[in-house]
């Protein structure tokens, strides 16, 4: 389910810079900012995944172990 987010008191120069970056990519400001938020969310999720694997570093980590860790991380986000 999508929700609306409103940000107040953004300085004009920040808004203008974001609008310029969005236009350079052929995107609306809304699409650009949504993608930026989604990238930030994924980066944080990946960071948590990597941290959970740090103690398990070995050559014996199977693909199934990695899949289990990824799935548990996704379940934590829900």
PDB file of C-alpha atoms in Angstrom:
ATOM      1  CA  UNK A   1       0.000   0.000   0.000  1.00  0.00           C
ATOM      2  CA  UNK A   2       1.397   3.378  -0.986  1.00  0.00           C
ATOM      3  CA  UNK A   3       1.203   6.372   1.327  1.00  0.00           C
ATOM      4  CA  UNK A   4       1.718  10.083   0.812  1.00  0.00           C
ATOM      5  CA  UNK A   5       4.653  11.859   2.446  1.00  0.00           C
ATOM      6  CA  UNK A   6       4.840  15.618   2.813  1.00  0.00           C
ATOM      7  CA  UNK A   7       8.032  17.463   3.687  1.00  0.00           C
ATOM      8  CA  UNK A   8       7.772  21.042   4.917  1.00  0.00           C
ATOM      9  CA  UNK A   9      10.340  23.809   5.173  1.00  0.00           C
ATOM     10  CA  UNK A  10      12.602  22.597   2.361  1.00  0.00           C
ATOM     11  CA  UNK A  11      14.931  25.432   1.346  1.00  0.00           C
ATOM     12  CA  UNK A  12      14.310  26.744  -2.168  1.00  0.00           C
ATOM     13  CA  UNK A  13      17.858  25.968  -3.309  1.00  0.00           C
ATOM     14  CA  UNK A  14      17.395  22.323  -2.274  1.00  0.00           C
ATOM     15  CA  UNK A  15      14.065  22.098  -4.092  1.00  0.00           C
ATOM     16  CA  UNK A  16      15.592  23.691  -7.179  1.00  0.00           C
ATOM     17  CA  UNK A  17      18.576  21.318  -7.153  1.00  0.00           C
ATOM     18  CA  UNK A  18      16.280  18.295  -6.839  1.00  0.00           C
ATOM     19  CA  UNK A  19      14.064  19.549  -9.651  1.00  0.00           C
ATOM     20  CA  UNK A  20      17.137  20.091 -11.852  1.00  0.00           C
ATOM     21  CA  UNK A  21      18.427  16.569 -11.165  1.00  0.00           C
ATOM     22  CA  UNK A  22      15.011  15.082 -11.886  1.00  0.00           C
ATOM     23  CA  UNK A  23      14.692  17.007 -15.144  1.00  0.00           C
ATOM     24  CA  UNK A  24      18.183  15.915 -16.222  1.00  0.00           C
ATOM     25  CA  UNK A  25      16.971  12.318 -15.891  1.00  0.00           C
ATOM     26  CA  UNK A  26      13.713  13.015 -17.669  1.00  0.00           C
ATOM     27  CA  UNK A  27      11.743  12.439 -14.472  1.00  0.00           C
ATOM     28  CA  UNK A  28       9.265  14.395 -12.449  1.00  0.00           C
ATOM     29  CA  UNK A  29      10.406  15.541  -9.034  1.00  0.00           C
ATOM     30  CA  UNK A  30       7.987  13.068  -7.466  1.00  0.00           C
ATOM     31  CA  UNK A  31       9.357  10.089  -9.416  1.00  0.00           C
ATOM     32  CA  UNK A  32      12.950  11.160  -8.691  1.00  0.00           C
ATOM     33  CA  UNK A  33      12.319  11.507  -4.934  1.00  0.00           C
ATOM     34  CA  UNK A  34      10.385   8.223  -4.728  1.00  0.00           C
ATOM     35  CA  UNK A  35      13.313   6.403  -6.376  1.00  0.00           C
ATOM     36  CA  UNK A  36      15.727   8.133  -3.989  1.00  0.00           C
ATOM     37  CA  UNK A  37      13.715   6.982  -0.962  1.00  0.00           C
ATOM     38  CA  UNK A  38      13.473   3.439  -2.323  1.00  0.00           C
ATOM     39  CA  UNK A  39      17.253   3.291  -2.887  1.00  0.00           C
ATOM     40  CA  UNK A  40      17.838   4.471   0.676  1.00  0.00           C
ATOM     41  CA  UNK A  41      15.467   1.817   2.000  1.00  0.00           C
ATOM     42  CA  UNK A  42      17.195  -0.960   0.017  1.00  0.00           C
ATOM     43  CA  UNK A  43      20.650   0.224   1.108  1.00  0.00           C
ATOM     44  CA  UNK A  44      19.640   0.046   4.773  1.00  0.00           C
ATOM     45  CA  UNK A  45      18.086  -3.386   4.301  1.00  0.00           C
ATOM     46  CA  UNK A  46      21.255  -4.632   2.590  1.00  0.00           C
ATOM     47  CA  UNK A  47      23.411  -3.184   5.374  1.00  0.00           C
ATOM     48  CA  UNK A  48      21.431  -5.181   7.933  1.00  0.00           C
ATOM     49  CA  UNK A  49      21.800  -8.315   5.831  1.00  0.00           C
ATOM     50  CA  UNK A  50      25.565  -7.909   5.564  1.00  0.00           C
ATOM     51  CA  UNK A  51      25.851  -7.263   9.300  1.00  0.00           C
ATOM     52  CA  UNK A  52      23.913 -10.455  10.026  1.00  0.00           C
ATOM     53  CA  UNK A  53      26.342 -12.419   7.849  1.00  0.00           C
ATOM     54  CA  UNK A  54      29.548 -11.008   9.349  1.00  0.00           C
ATOM     55  CA  UNK A  55      29.747 -13.588  12.113  1.00  0.00           C
ATOM     56  CA  UNK A  56      29.028 -16.386   9.648  1.00  0.00           C
ATOM     57  CA  UNK A  57      31.829 -15.680   7.191  1.00  0.00           C
ATOM     58  CA  UNK A  58      33.241 -18.933   5.946  1.00  0.00           C
ATOM     59  CA  UNK A  59      33.732 -20.936   2.815  1.00  0.00           C
ATOM     60  CA  UNK A  60      30.992 -23.301   3.948  1.00  0.00           C
ATOM     61  CA  UNK A  61      28.153 -20.790   3.643  1.00  0.00           C
ATOM     62  CA  UNK A  62      25.766 -22.326   1.159  1.00  0.00           C
ATOM     63  CA  UNK A  63      23.455 -20.624  -1.297  1.00  0.00           C
ATOM     64  CA  UNK A  64      20.572 -21.867   0.833  1.00  0.00           C
ATOM     65  CA  UNK A  65      22.066 -20.127   3.901  1.00  0.00           C
ATOM     66  CA  UNK A  66      22.259 -16.858   1.960  1.00  0.00           C
ATOM     67  CA  UNK A  67      18.668 -17.238   0.723  1.00  0.00           C
ATOM     68  CA  UNK A  68      17.492 -17.897   4.295  1.00  0.00           C
ATOM     69  CA  UNK A  69      19.239 -14.731   5.523  1.00  0.00           C
ATOM     70  CA  UNK A  70      17.736 -12.627   2.725  1.00  0.00           C
ATOM     71  CA  UNK A  71      14.253 -13.976   3.394  1.00  0.00           C
ATOM     72  CA  UNK A  72      14.531 -13.361   7.137  1.00  0.00           C
ATOM     73  CA  UNK A  73      15.593  -9.778   6.415  1.00  0.00           C
ATOM     74  CA  UNK A  74      12.573  -9.257   4.194  1.00  0.00           C
ATOM     75  CA  UNK A  75      10.250 -10.665   6.844  1.00  0.00           C
ATOM     76  CA  UNK A  76      11.704  -8.242   9.404  1.00  0.00           C
ATOM     77  CA  UNK A  77      10.786  -5.313   7.105  1.00  0.00           C
ATOM     78  CA  UNK A  78       7.129  -6.317   6.896  1.00  0.00           C
TER      79      UNK A  78
END
